């Protein structure tokens, strides 16, 4: 077996998959339900999940899961492989419902809570969902389209006092527990997560039990999570990182998950102290905003041992600010992943004695169960230092785009997932994101990678968020445009920012157009809509 030299292969084996080999952990659970049952058996009275005033042990969590699973199978006739969707906020019933769907042998379809009615309708019809479970606040998005849901037979609503014509979620919660045990395999579908490209219709990435669990176990191994960890989650559970790297990782290892209904930056410092939080994951902007809260210095962070960030460029000063205000042994780790790879692909390497080999400006090295290639437009492998598209092969790579064989064939070639991300690799094996394949700007024949400019912009102490787009130009073909969100209480104009960039970027990379906005345009998954930047 050949793997990145930063990681040990102890406990990892090779398996055959479609005429190629994959690395995967030997002692892995084979289904999500099996993983959860293993932990329930091992730690029945240990605290499993905290949300608001609710505190459940693993035994109580299991009882709740089995009641809902029993109702799905016996009351509503859910069969193995059926799709069951959940449109719910971050709360304890999301965590129950996800595991109940897995126990019933069905495929969960977690929906983004920012979706509007027609977007929900498309994803439900595309996935041929049989049953939809949703919080009452989404009633007005669903009710107008009720007759257009082609395959949904049952609508379950949580929180409505008198849901006439709809099933009350309480019927699932109070259903007699039948100790449901549906046989499923690690290669069976477990969840469909819809990707959110900035153009075109979203595609449903079908993740198997193996996909999800292989990456969850790898995350546990790399970050050295154990039963004593207490993970704070404020990112959405419907995102692949929230689902795989946080919820699943915690119940696989026997840790405790503390769920917030959303990003409550002024409450988080107090929660870290009172709940003795050890780990959390977020995008860089969330940690900047937490540190800027007046409550940040009021509370202790002495229990923190791991913070992971990714999904956007991290300002250089953010890491130092975290380093200065967290325990010395708290891991600060940048990572990279995507929905189609079940989350993690690369991460800063960590030694067994908890030393992080960080290299800022990079997204770390490939994880121990993944292989990568960096290729040119013709699919030829490129040497270190050159920029090309990142291809990934790992046990986390999705099975398919649901019901879309053409897009699946475009995305996965001989087991290699074509990410669409442009990267380079240095001599130490560290990867650096250079941009999206479809978002490269060509100005007067010069290739410009938006991420390079964004990284420089994030070095400015007054900038909270930044995004770059190419705008049509009659002479140059394209010009560079920057859209900036400033931190609270500061001001800046375009000339001042261009002056800042003059000594940091080649002249042709300096944005000709600069707009200042209160927030960046984002799609329902929170990704910046690059096509909308042009008109701001």
Short mmCIF file of C-alpha atoms in Angstrom, two decimals:
data_model
loop_
_atom_site.label_atom_id
_atom_site.label_comp_id
_atom_site.label_asym_id
_atom_site.label_seq_id
_atom_site.Cartn_x
_atom_site.Cartn_y
_atom_site.Cartn_z
CA UNK A 1 0.00 0.00 0.00
CA UNK A 2 1.19 3.50 -0.83
CA UNK A 3 -0.08 6.43 1.20
CA UNK A 4 0.96 9.88 2.23
CA UNK A 5 4.10 9.56 4.41
CA UNK A 6 2.55 11.79 7.09
CA UNK A 7 0.07 9.10 8.08
CA UNK A 8 0.48 5.62 9.55
CA UNK A 9 -1.18 2.73 7.70
CA UNK A 10 -1.67 0.82 10.94
CA UNK A 11 -5.23 -0.49 11.06
CA UNK A 12 -5.81 0.18 7.34
CA UNK A 13 -6.35 -2.48 4.68
CA UNK A 14 -6.84 -2.57 0.91
CA UNK A 15 -10.09 -3.75 -0.67
CA UNK A 16 -10.94 -4.38 -4.32
CA UNK A 17 -13.56 -2.15 -5.90
CA UNK A 18 -14.41 -2.24 -9.63
CA UNK A 19 -10.92 -3.44 -10.63
CA UNK A 20 -9.07 -0.88 -8.52
CA UNK A 21 -7.94 -0.85 -4.88
CA UNK A 22 -9.10 1.34 -2.03
CA UNK A 23 -7.59 1.88 1.41
CA UNK A 24 -10.00 1.67 4.32
CA UNK A 25 -9.88 1.09 8.07
CA UNK A 26 -10.15 -2.60 9.02
CA UNK A 27 -12.22 -2.34 12.18
CA UNK A 28 -14.98 -0.23 10.69
CA UNK A 29 -18.70 -0.68 11.23
CA UNK A 30 -20.46 -1.66 8.02
CA UNK A 31 -23.69 0.31 8.38
CA UNK A 32 -24.66 3.53 10.10
CA UNK A 33 -27.17 1.70 12.29
CA UNK A 34 -24.57 -0.91 13.29
CA UNK A 35 -22.13 1.85 14.24
CA UNK A 36 -24.73 3.50 16.46
CA UNK A 37 -25.84 0.22 18.07
CA UNK A 38 -22.21 -0.64 18.86
CA UNK A 39 -21.82 2.60 20.79
CA UNK A 40 -25.18 2.23 22.56
CA UNK A 41 -24.09 -1.22 23.75
CA UNK A 42 -20.69 0.05 24.88
CA UNK A 43 -21.77 3.31 26.55
CA UNK A 44 -25.52 3.07 27.31
CA UNK A 45 -25.54 5.58 30.19
CA UNK A 46 -23.05 8.04 28.73
CA UNK A 47 -24.33 11.44 27.61
CA UNK A 48 -24.82 11.28 23.86
CA UNK A 49 -26.55 14.46 22.81
CA UNK A 50 -27.44 17.86 24.23
CA UNK A 51 -29.81 20.37 22.65
CA UNK A 52 -31.49 23.17 24.56
CA UNK A 53 -32.91 21.68 27.75
CA UNK A 54 -32.68 18.12 26.44
CA UNK A 55 -29.88 15.82 27.63
CA UNK A 56 -29.99 12.22 26.46
CA UNK A 57 -27.86 9.21 27.21
CA UNK A 58 -27.06 6.80 24.40
CA UNK A 59 -29.72 4.43 25.77
CA UNK A 60 -32.41 7.11 25.62
CA UNK A 61 -31.23 8.26 22.20
CA UNK A 62 -31.51 4.67 20.98
CA UNK A 63 -35.03 4.31 22.35
CA UNK A 64 -36.13 7.49 20.55
CA UNK A 65 -34.52 6.28 17.31
CA UNK A 66 -36.22 2.89 17.51
CA UNK A 67 -39.68 4.36 18.08
CA UNK A 68 -39.42 6.53 14.98
CA UNK A 69 -37.87 3.69 12.94
CA UNK A 70 -40.66 1.34 14.05
CA UNK A 71 -43.27 3.85 12.91
CA UNK A 72 -41.56 4.32 9.55
CA UNK A 73 -41.52 0.56 8.90
CA UNK A 74 -44.81 -0.60 10.46
CA UNK A 75 -47.10 2.42 10.24
CA UNK A 76 -45.95 3.91 6.96
CA UNK A 77 -44.59 0.82 5.18
CA UNK A 78 -41.12 2.19 4.45
CA UNK A 79 -39.04 -0.44 2.65
CA UNK A 80 -35.25 -0.79 2.36
CA UNK A 81 -33.96 1.71 -0.18
CA UNK A 82 -37.01 4.00 -0.01
CA UNK A 83 -36.18 7.68 0.24
CA UNK A 84 -37.28 9.60 3.35
CA UNK A 85 -36.56 13.33 3.45
CA UNK A 86 -36.10 15.61 6.43
CA UNK A 87 -36.46 19.38 6.33
CA UNK A 88 -35.64 20.39 9.87
CA UNK A 89 -33.53 22.89 11.75
CA UNK A 90 -30.56 21.88 13.86
CA UNK A 91 -32.26 20.26 16.84
CA UNK A 92 -32.38 16.95 18.63
CA UNK A 93 -35.14 15.49 16.44
CA UNK A 94 -32.97 15.96 13.33
CA UNK A 95 -30.41 13.64 14.91
CA UNK A 96 -33.16 11.15 15.86
CA UNK A 97 -34.79 11.19 12.45
CA UNK A 98 -31.57 10.67 10.52
CA UNK A 99 -30.67 7.56 12.53
CA UNK A 100 -34.25 6.27 12.44
CA UNK A 101 -34.23 6.42 8.64
CA UNK A 102 -30.96 4.47 8.63
CA UNK A 103 -32.38 1.87 11.04
CA UNK A 104 -35.42 1.45 8.80
CA UNK A 105 -33.04 0.63 5.94
CA UNK A 106 -34.18 3.67 3.98
CA UNK A 107 -32.11 6.39 2.32
CA UNK A 108 -32.25 9.78 4.03
CA UNK A 109 -32.56 12.95 1.97
CA UNK A 110 -31.51 15.85 4.24
CA UNK A 111 -32.82 19.10 2.80
CA UNK A 112 -31.24 22.50 3.10
CA UNK A 113 -33.46 24.57 5.38
CA UNK A 114 -32.94 27.65 3.18
CA UNK A 115 -34.64 26.05 0.19
CA UNK A 116 -37.84 27.60 -1.11
CA UNK A 117 -40.95 25.74 -2.27
CA UNK A 118 -40.02 25.00 -5.88
CA UNK A 119 -36.50 23.96 -4.89
CA UNK A 120 -37.93 21.52 -2.35
CA UNK A 121 -40.35 20.24 -4.97
CA UNK A 122 -37.55 19.58 -7.46
CA UNK A 123 -35.39 17.65 -5.01
CA UNK A 124 -38.32 15.58 -3.74
CA UNK A 125 -39.46 14.63 -7.24
CA UNK A 126 -35.91 14.00 -8.42
CA UNK A 127 -35.17 11.64 -5.51
CA UNK A 128 -38.63 10.03 -5.69
CA UNK A 129 -39.06 10.52 -1.98
CA UNK A 130 -41.91 8.59 -0.32
CA UNK A 131 -42.15 10.42 3.00
CA UNK A 132 -41.24 13.98 4.01
CA UNK A 133 -40.69 15.03 7.63
CA UNK A 134 -40.53 18.78 8.25
CA UNK A 135 -40.70 21.45 10.94
CA UNK A 136 -43.83 23.57 11.09
CA UNK A 137 -42.04 26.75 10.02
CA UNK A 138 -41.66 25.26 6.54
CA UNK A 139 -45.39 24.58 6.18
CA UNK A 140 -45.98 27.62 3.97
CA UNK A 141 -43.19 26.53 1.61
CA UNK A 142 -44.61 23.03 1.20
CA UNK A 143 -48.39 23.41 1.36
CA UNK A 144 -48.82 25.33 -1.94
CA UNK A 145 -47.03 22.56 -3.85
CA UNK A 146 -48.55 19.59 -2.02
CA UNK A 147 -50.37 18.23 -5.07
CA UNK A 148 -47.21 18.49 -7.21
CA UNK A 149 -45.08 16.12 -5.11
CA UNK A 150 -45.28 13.11 -7.42
CA UNK A 151 -44.10 10.32 -5.12
CA UNK A 152 -44.62 11.53 -1.54
CA UNK A 153 -47.29 9.44 0.15
CA UNK A 154 -46.97 10.85 3.67
CA UNK A 155 -46.20 14.30 5.05
CA UNK A 156 -45.09 14.39 8.70
CA UNK A 157 -45.05 17.76 10.41
CA UNK A 158 -43.23 18.57 13.65
CA UNK A 159 -44.59 21.26 15.93
CA UNK A 160 -48.07 22.07 14.53
CA UNK A 161 -50.70 21.68 17.25
CA UNK A 162 -53.53 20.56 14.98
CA UNK A 163 -52.04 19.34 11.68
CA UNK A 164 -55.29 18.48 9.94
CA UNK A 165 -54.54 16.38 6.87
CA UNK A 166 -50.91 15.96 7.93
CA UNK A 167 -49.30 13.39 10.20
CA UNK A 168 -48.12 14.73 13.58
CA UNK A 169 -44.48 13.88 14.37
CA UNK A 170 -45.62 12.93 17.87
CA UNK A 171 -47.21 9.82 16.36
CA UNK A 172 -43.70 8.67 15.44
CA UNK A 173 -42.18 9.64 18.79
CA UNK A 174 -44.80 7.69 20.77
CA UNK A 175 -44.99 4.63 18.52
CA UNK A 176 -44.17 1.37 20.34
CA UNK A 177 -40.53 0.35 20.03
CA UNK A 178 -40.17 -2.87 17.99
CA UNK A 179 -36.37 -3.19 17.99
CA UNK A 180 -36.32 -2.76 14.23
CA UNK A 181 -33.40 -4.56 12.59
CA UNK A 182 -33.27 -4.26 8.80
CA UNK A 183 -30.31 -5.96 7.13
CA UNK A 184 -28.28 -3.61 4.98
CA UNK A 185 -24.79 -3.75 3.48
CA UNK A 186 -21.97 -1.22 3.50
CA UNK A 187 -22.37 -0.69 -0.25
CA UNK A 188 -26.08 0.15 0.07
CA UNK A 189 -27.18 3.75 -0.26
CA UNK A 190 -27.52 5.64 3.01
CA UNK A 191 -28.08 9.29 2.16
CA UNK A 192 -28.66 11.61 -0.80
CA UNK A 193 -27.10 15.04 -0.33
CA UNK A 194 -27.91 17.60 -2.99
CA UNK A 195 -24.94 19.59 -4.21
CA UNK A 196 -25.34 23.27 -4.84
CA UNK A 197 -23.46 24.34 -7.91
CA UNK A 198 -23.69 28.03 -8.66
CA UNK A 199 -25.22 27.21 -12.05
CA UNK A 200 -27.65 24.55 -13.19
CA UNK A 201 -29.92 22.26 -11.20
CA UNK A 202 -28.59 20.64 -8.02
CA UNK A 203 -27.47 17.02 -8.25
CA UNK A 204 -28.15 14.40 -5.59
CA UNK A 205 -24.92 12.72 -4.44
CA UNK A 206 -25.78 9.19 -3.29
CA UNK A 207 -23.52 8.29 -0.37
CA UNK A 208 -23.35 4.69 0.81
CA UNK A 209 -22.84 3.39 4.34
CA UNK A 210 -19.22 2.75 3.40
CA UNK A 211 -18.74 6.25 2.00
CA UNK A 212 -19.99 7.94 5.15
CA UNK A 213 -18.41 5.64 7.71
CA UNK A 214 -15.00 5.40 6.01
CA UNK A 215 -14.57 9.16 6.21
CA UNK A 216 -16.08 9.45 9.70
CA UNK A 217 -13.60 6.83 10.97
CA UNK A 218 -10.74 8.57 9.14
CA UNK A 219 -11.69 11.89 10.76
CA UNK A 220 -11.78 10.24 14.20
CA UNK A 221 -8.37 8.70 13.57
CA UNK A 222 -6.72 11.86 12.20
CA UNK A 223 -8.13 14.25 14.82
CA UNK A 224 -7.77 11.68 17.61
CA UNK A 225 -11.37 11.99 18.76
CA UNK A 226 -12.52 9.70 21.57
CA UNK A 227 -15.46 9.11 23.91
CA UNK A 228 -14.49 12.09 26.06
CA UNK A 229 -14.87 14.61 23.25
CA UNK A 230 -17.73 17.09 23.37
CA UNK A 231 -18.41 18.46 19.90
CA UNK A 232 -20.23 21.78 19.47
CA UNK A 233 -22.13 21.96 16.19
CA UNK A 234 -23.46 25.26 14.91
CA UNK A 235 -23.09 24.53 11.20
CA UNK A 236 -26.11 22.83 9.57
CA UNK A 237 -26.50 19.11 10.10
CA UNK A 238 -27.66 18.80 6.47
CA UNK A 239 -24.17 19.81 5.27
CA UNK A 240 -21.81 16.92 4.63
CA UNK A 241 -19.33 18.15 7.25
CA UNK A 242 -22.01 18.53 9.91
CA UNK A 243 -23.40 15.12 9.08
CA UNK A 244 -20.25 13.03 8.55
CA UNK A 245 -17.48 14.86 10.38
CA UNK A 246 -19.55 15.81 13.41
CA UNK A 247 -22.78 13.85 14.01
CA UNK A 248 -21.62 10.48 12.67
CA UNK A 249 -18.05 10.87 13.95
CA UNK A 250 -19.30 11.57 17.47
CA UNK A 251 -21.68 8.62 17.72
CA UNK A 252 -19.12 6.27 16.17
CA UNK A 253 -16.53 7.16 18.81
CA UNK A 254 -18.97 7.56 21.70
CA UNK A 255 -18.51 11.29 22.12
CA UNK A 256 -21.15 13.88 22.96
CA UNK A 257 -22.76 16.24 20.44
CA UNK A 258 -23.99 19.64 21.61
CA UNK A 259 -26.37 21.01 18.98
CA UNK A 260 -27.09 24.70 18.49
CA UNK A 261 -30.08 25.73 16.35
CA UNK A 262 -27.80 28.01 14.36
CA UNK A 263 -24.75 30.23 14.56
CA UNK A 264 -25.20 32.14 17.83
CA UNK A 265 -21.85 33.90 18.05
CA UNK A 266 -22.59 35.80 21.27
CA UNK A 267 -23.81 32.63 23.03
CA UNK A 268 -21.03 30.30 21.87
CA UNK A 269 -18.30 31.53 24.31
CA UNK A 270 -20.55 30.80 27.30
CA UNK A 271 -21.59 27.41 25.88
CA UNK A 272 -17.93 26.44 25.39
CA UNK A 273 -17.28 27.07 29.07
CA UNK A 274 -20.47 25.60 30.53
CA UNK A 275 -20.59 22.50 28.32
CA UNK A 276 -16.82 21.94 28.48
CA UNK A 277 -16.61 21.84 24.69
CA UNK A 278 -13.50 20.14 23.31
CA UNK A 279 -13.98 20.47 19.54
CA UNK A 280 -15.87 22.29 16.82
CA UNK A 281 -15.77 22.83 13.05
CA UNK A 282 -16.69 25.89 10.99
CA UNK A 283 -15.74 28.23 8.18
CA UNK A 284 -13.10 30.88 8.98
CA UNK A 285 -15.62 33.73 9.14
CA UNK A 286 -17.47 32.05 12.02
CA UNK A 287 -14.36 31.99 14.19
CA UNK A 288 -13.53 35.61 13.36
CA UNK A 289 -17.05 36.65 14.40
CA UNK A 290 -16.88 34.60 17.62
CA UNK A 291 -13.58 36.22 18.60
CA UNK A 292 -15.03 39.67 17.87
CA UNK A 293 -17.98 39.04 20.20
CA UNK A 294 -17.72 41.04 23.45
CA UNK A 295 -18.47 37.76 25.25
CA UNK A 296 -15.37 35.99 23.92
CA UNK A 297 -13.05 37.15 26.70
CA UNK A 298 -15.65 36.71 29.45
CA UNK A 299 -15.58 32.92 29.40
CA UNK A 300 -12.99 30.17 29.64
CA UNK A 301 -11.89 28.05 26.69
CA UNK A 302 -9.58 25.79 28.66
CA UNK A 303 -11.30 22.56 27.56
CA UNK A 304 -10.85 23.21 23.82
CA UNK A 305 -8.55 20.68 22.16
CA UNK A 306 -9.44 20.86 18.45
CA UNK A 307 -10.75 23.45 15.97
CA UNK A 308 -11.13 22.59 12.30
CA UNK A 309 -11.84 25.20 9.64
CA UNK A 310 -12.26 25.17 5.88
CA UNK A 311 -14.65 25.98 3.06
CA UNK A 312 -13.13 29.43 2.43
CA UNK A 313 -9.71 31.10 2.59
CA UNK A 314 -8.52 31.67 6.15
CA UNK A 315 -7.03 35.09 6.93
CA UNK A 316 -3.43 34.79 8.20
CA UNK A 317 -4.16 36.72 11.38
CA UNK A 318 -7.13 34.50 12.28
CA UNK A 319 -4.90 31.57 13.13
CA UNK A 320 -2.66 33.69 15.31
CA UNK A 321 -5.64 35.19 17.13
CA UNK A 322 -6.96 31.70 17.83
CA UNK A 323 -3.52 30.53 18.88
CA UNK A 324 -3.20 33.44 21.31
CA UNK A 325 -6.58 32.83 22.95
CA UNK A 326 -6.81 29.02 23.11
CA UNK A 327 -4.94 26.39 25.16
CA UNK A 328 -1.47 25.63 23.80
CA UNK A 329 -2.40 22.01 23.08
CA UNK A 330 -5.56 22.91 21.11
CA UNK A 331 -5.18 21.67 17.53
CA UNK A 332 -5.82 24.31 14.84
CA UNK A 333 -6.39 22.43 11.63
CA UNK A 334 -7.35 23.48 8.10
CA UNK A 335 -9.14 20.89 5.97
CA UNK A 336 -10.71 20.45 2.55
CA UNK A 337 -13.51 18.25 1.29
CA UNK A 338 -16.68 18.17 -0.77
CA UNK A 339 -20.09 16.52 -0.76
CA UNK A 340 -19.17 13.99 -3.43
CA UNK A 341 -16.23 12.71 -1.34
CA UNK A 342 -18.31 12.40 1.86
CA UNK A 343 -16.43 15.39 3.27
CA UNK A 344 -12.71 15.18 4.00
CA UNK A 345 -10.02 14.80 1.32
CA UNK A 346 -7.07 16.68 2.86
CA UNK A 347 -6.06 18.12 6.20
CA UNK A 348 -3.05 19.43 8.12
CA UNK A 349 -1.19 16.32 9.33
CA UNK A 350 -1.14 15.58 13.05
CA UNK A 351 1.34 13.37 14.88
CA UNK A 352 0.38 10.87 17.58
CA UNK A 353 1.76 13.28 20.19
CA UNK A 354 -0.67 15.93 18.82
CA UNK A 355 1.75 18.13 16.94
CA UNK A 356 0.23 19.82 13.88
CA UNK A 357 2.38 20.26 10.79
CA UNK A 358 0.65 23.33 9.44
CA UNK A 359 1.51 25.25 6.33
CA UNK A 360 -0.71 28.27 5.97
CA UNK A 361 -2.07 29.03 2.56
CA UNK A 362 -2.49 25.30 1.98
CA UNK A 363 -5.30 22.81 2.62
CA UNK A 364 -2.95 20.24 4.08
CA UNK A 365 -2.01 16.82 2.77
CA UNK A 366 -4.23 14.05 1.42
CA UNK A 367 -5.87 11.95 4.16
CA UNK A 368 -4.68 8.36 4.80
CA UNK A 369 -7.48 6.60 2.89
CA UNK A 370 -7.43 8.82 -0.22
CA UNK A 371 -5.31 9.02 -3.34
CA UNK A 372 -5.13 12.06 -5.59
CA UNK A 373 -3.97 13.10 -9.02
CA UNK A 374 -3.43 16.60 -10.42
CA UNK A 375 -4.07 16.66 -14.16
CA UNK A 376 -4.12 19.01 -17.14
CA UNK A 377 -6.99 19.51 -19.59
CA UNK A 378 -6.08 16.28 -21.39
CA UNK A 379 -5.98 14.23 -18.19
CA UNK A 380 -2.18 14.01 -18.03
CA UNK A 381 -0.56 13.98 -14.60
CA UNK A 382 1.28 17.17 -13.74
CA UNK A 383 4.49 17.53 -11.71
CA UNK A 384 4.58 19.23 -8.32
CA UNK A 385 4.28 22.99 -8.52
CA UNK A 386 2.01 23.09 -11.56
CA UNK A 387 -1.68 23.93 -11.41
CA UNK A 388 -4.24 21.38 -12.55
CA UNK A 389 -7.57 19.79 -11.68
CA UNK A 390 -7.70 17.70 -8.51
CA UNK A 391 -8.92 14.12 -8.92
CA UNK A 392 -9.74 12.02 -5.85
CA UNK A 393 -10.10 8.28 -5.33
CA UNK A 394 -11.16 7.11 -1.87
CA UNK A 395 -13.76 4.95 -0.13
CA UNK A 396 -15.62 8.21 0.50
CA UNK A 397 -16.29 8.94 -3.19
CA UNK A 398 -20.04 8.86 -3.83
CA UNK A 399 -21.73 5.98 -5.61
CA UNK A 400 -23.48 8.20 -8.18
CA UNK A 401 -25.52 11.29 -8.84
CA UNK A 402 -29.02 10.01 -8.18
CA UNK A 403 -30.88 9.26 -11.42
CA UNK A 404 -28.30 11.06 -13.52
CA UNK A 405 -25.95 8.57 -15.23
CA UNK A 406 -24.58 11.17 -17.67
CA UNK A 407 -23.45 13.56 -14.91
CA UNK A 408 -22.12 10.59 -12.93
CA UNK A 409 -19.99 9.51 -15.89
CA UNK A 410 -18.65 13.07 -16.23
CA UNK A 411 -17.80 13.25 -12.53
CA UNK A 412 -16.33 9.78 -11.87
CA UNK A 413 -13.88 8.19 -14.30
CA UNK A 414 -12.38 4.81 -13.36
CA UNK A 415 -13.03 5.58 -9.71
CA UNK A 416 -11.46 9.05 -9.88
CA UNK A 417 -13.74 11.89 -8.79
CA UNK A 418 -13.20 15.01 -10.92
CA UNK A 419 -13.55 17.78 -8.34
CA UNK A 420 -13.43 20.79 -10.67
CA UNK A 421 -11.02 22.41 -8.19
CA UNK A 422 -7.69 23.69 -9.44
CA UNK A 423 -4.79 22.93 -7.09
CA UNK A 424 -1.04 22.70 -6.92
CA UNK A 425 1.13 20.46 -4.73
CA UNK A 426 4.49 21.46 -3.25
CA UNK A 427 7.49 19.23 -2.65
CA UNK A 428 6.24 18.35 0.84
CA UNK A 429 2.91 17.08 -0.48
CA UNK A 430 0.85 20.05 0.70
CA UNK A 431 -2.02 21.11 -1.56
CA UNK A 432 -3.07 24.67 -2.30
CA UNK A 433 -6.40 25.64 -3.83
CA UNK A 434 -5.99 27.91 -6.84
CA UNK A 435 -9.61 28.24 -7.88
CA UNK A 436 -12.46 26.54 -9.67
CA UNK A 437 -11.86 25.15 -13.14
CA UNK A 438 -14.85 27.06 -14.50
CA UNK A 439 -14.09 30.29 -12.66
CA UNK A 440 -10.57 31.02 -13.89
CA UNK A 441 -10.30 34.55 -15.29
CA UNK A 442 -8.39 35.14 -18.52
CA UNK A 443 -7.32 38.78 -18.84
CA UNK A 444 -5.37 39.69 -21.95
CA UNK A 445 -4.14 36.10 -22.24
CA UNK A 446 -3.04 35.89 -18.60
CA UNK A 447 -4.63 33.22 -16.39
CA UNK A 448 -5.83 34.64 -13.08
CA UNK A 449 -6.98 32.42 -10.22
CA UNK A 450 -9.58 34.16 -8.01
CA UNK A 451 -8.46 32.34 -4.87
CA UNK A 452 -4.99 33.92 -5.11
CA UNK A 453 -6.48 37.40 -4.99
CA UNK A 454 -8.96 36.43 -2.28
CA UNK A 455 -6.13 35.14 -0.10
CA UNK A 456 -4.36 38.50 -0.37
CA UNK A 457 -7.59 40.37 0.39
CA UNK A 458 -8.13 38.27 3.51
CA UNK A 459 -4.77 39.47 4.78
CA UNK A 460 -6.24 42.96 5.15
CA UNK A 461 -7.23 43.44 8.80
CA UNK A 462 -10.49 45.24 7.94
CA UNK A 463 -11.91 42.65 5.53
CA UNK A 464 -14.35 40.03 6.81
CA UNK A 465 -15.21 38.35 3.48
CA UNK A 466 -14.13 38.75 -0.13
CA UNK A 467 -15.04 37.22 -3.47
CA UNK A 468 -13.58 37.64 -6.95
CA UNK A 469 -15.25 37.35 -10.34
CA UNK A 470 -14.36 38.06 -13.94
CA UNK A 471 -16.40 40.67 -15.80
CA UNK A 472 -16.51 40.99 -19.61
CA UNK A 473 -14.22 43.61 -21.12
CA UNK A 474 -14.15 44.69 -24.77
CA UNK A 475 -10.37 45.02 -24.94
CA UNK A 476 -8.94 42.61 -22.34
CA UNK A 477 -11.60 39.93 -22.64
CA UNK A 478 -12.13 39.95 -18.88
CA UNK A 479 -11.31 42.25 -16.00
CA UNK A 480 -11.12 41.40 -12.30
CA UNK A 481 -13.87 42.48 -9.94
CA UNK A 482 -13.71 42.26 -6.11
CA UNK A 483 -16.77 42.26 -3.86
CA UNK A 484 -15.91 43.04 -0.25
CA UNK A 485 -17.64 42.71 3.13
CA UNK A 486 -15.91 44.88 5.73
CA UNK A 487 -15.75 44.15 9.43
CA UNK A 488 -18.06 46.10 11.71
CA UNK A 489 -17.17 49.72 12.38
CA UNK A 490 -14.55 50.19 9.64
CA UNK A 491 -14.59 52.06 6.34
CA UNK A 492 -12.57 51.86 3.15
CA UNK A 493 -12.82 52.96 -0.46
CA UNK A 494 -11.70 51.31 -3.68
CA UNK A 495 -8.60 53.48 -4.09
CA UNK A 496 -7.35 52.60 -0.60
CA UNK A 497 -7.80 48.89 -1.26
CA UNK A 498 -6.07 49.07 -4.64
CA UNK A 499 -3.16 50.84 -2.98
CA UNK A 500 -2.94 48.01 -0.43
CA UNK A 501 -2.82 45.46 -3.25
CA UNK A 502 -0.15 47.20 -5.34
CA UNK A 503 2.74 45.74 -3.38
CA UNK A 504 1.12 42.35 -2.99
CA UNK A 505 -0.12 41.42 -6.47
CA UNK A 506 1.02 41.74 -10.06
CA UNK A 507 -0.65 44.75 -11.64
CA UNK A 508 -2.83 42.67 -13.98
CA UNK A 509 -4.32 40.83 -10.97
CA UNK A 510 -5.41 43.97 -9.10
CA UNK A 511 -9.21 44.35 -9.35
CA UNK A 512 -10.28 47.08 -11.71
CA UNK A 513 -13.74 47.09 -10.15
CA UNK A 514 -14.41 46.97 -6.39
CA UNK A 515 -17.81 46.89 -4.67
CA UNK A 516 -18.51 47.01 -0.94
CA UNK A 517 -21.59 45.14 0.25
CA UNK A 518 -23.15 44.11 3.56
CA UNK A 519 -23.16 40.43 2.61
CA UNK A 520 -22.10 38.23 -0.30
CA UNK A 521 -24.81 36.65 -2.47
CA UNK A 522 -25.11 32.97 -1.55
CA UNK A 523 -27.17 30.03 -2.69
CA UNK A 524 -29.19 27.92 -0.20
CA UNK A 525 -26.07 25.92 0.73
CA UNK A 526 -24.18 29.08 1.63
CA UNK A 527 -21.87 29.02 -1.38
CA UNK A 528 -21.03 32.36 -2.98
CA UNK A 529 -22.94 32.86 -6.23
CA UNK A 530 -20.12 34.05 -8.44
CA UNK A 531 -22.42 34.82 -11.36
CA UNK A 532 -24.25 37.42 -9.23
CA UNK A 533 -21.08 39.27 -8.25
CA UNK A 534 -20.80 40.83 -11.69
CA UNK A 535 -23.85 43.05 -11.20
CA UNK A 536 -23.12 44.21 -7.65
#
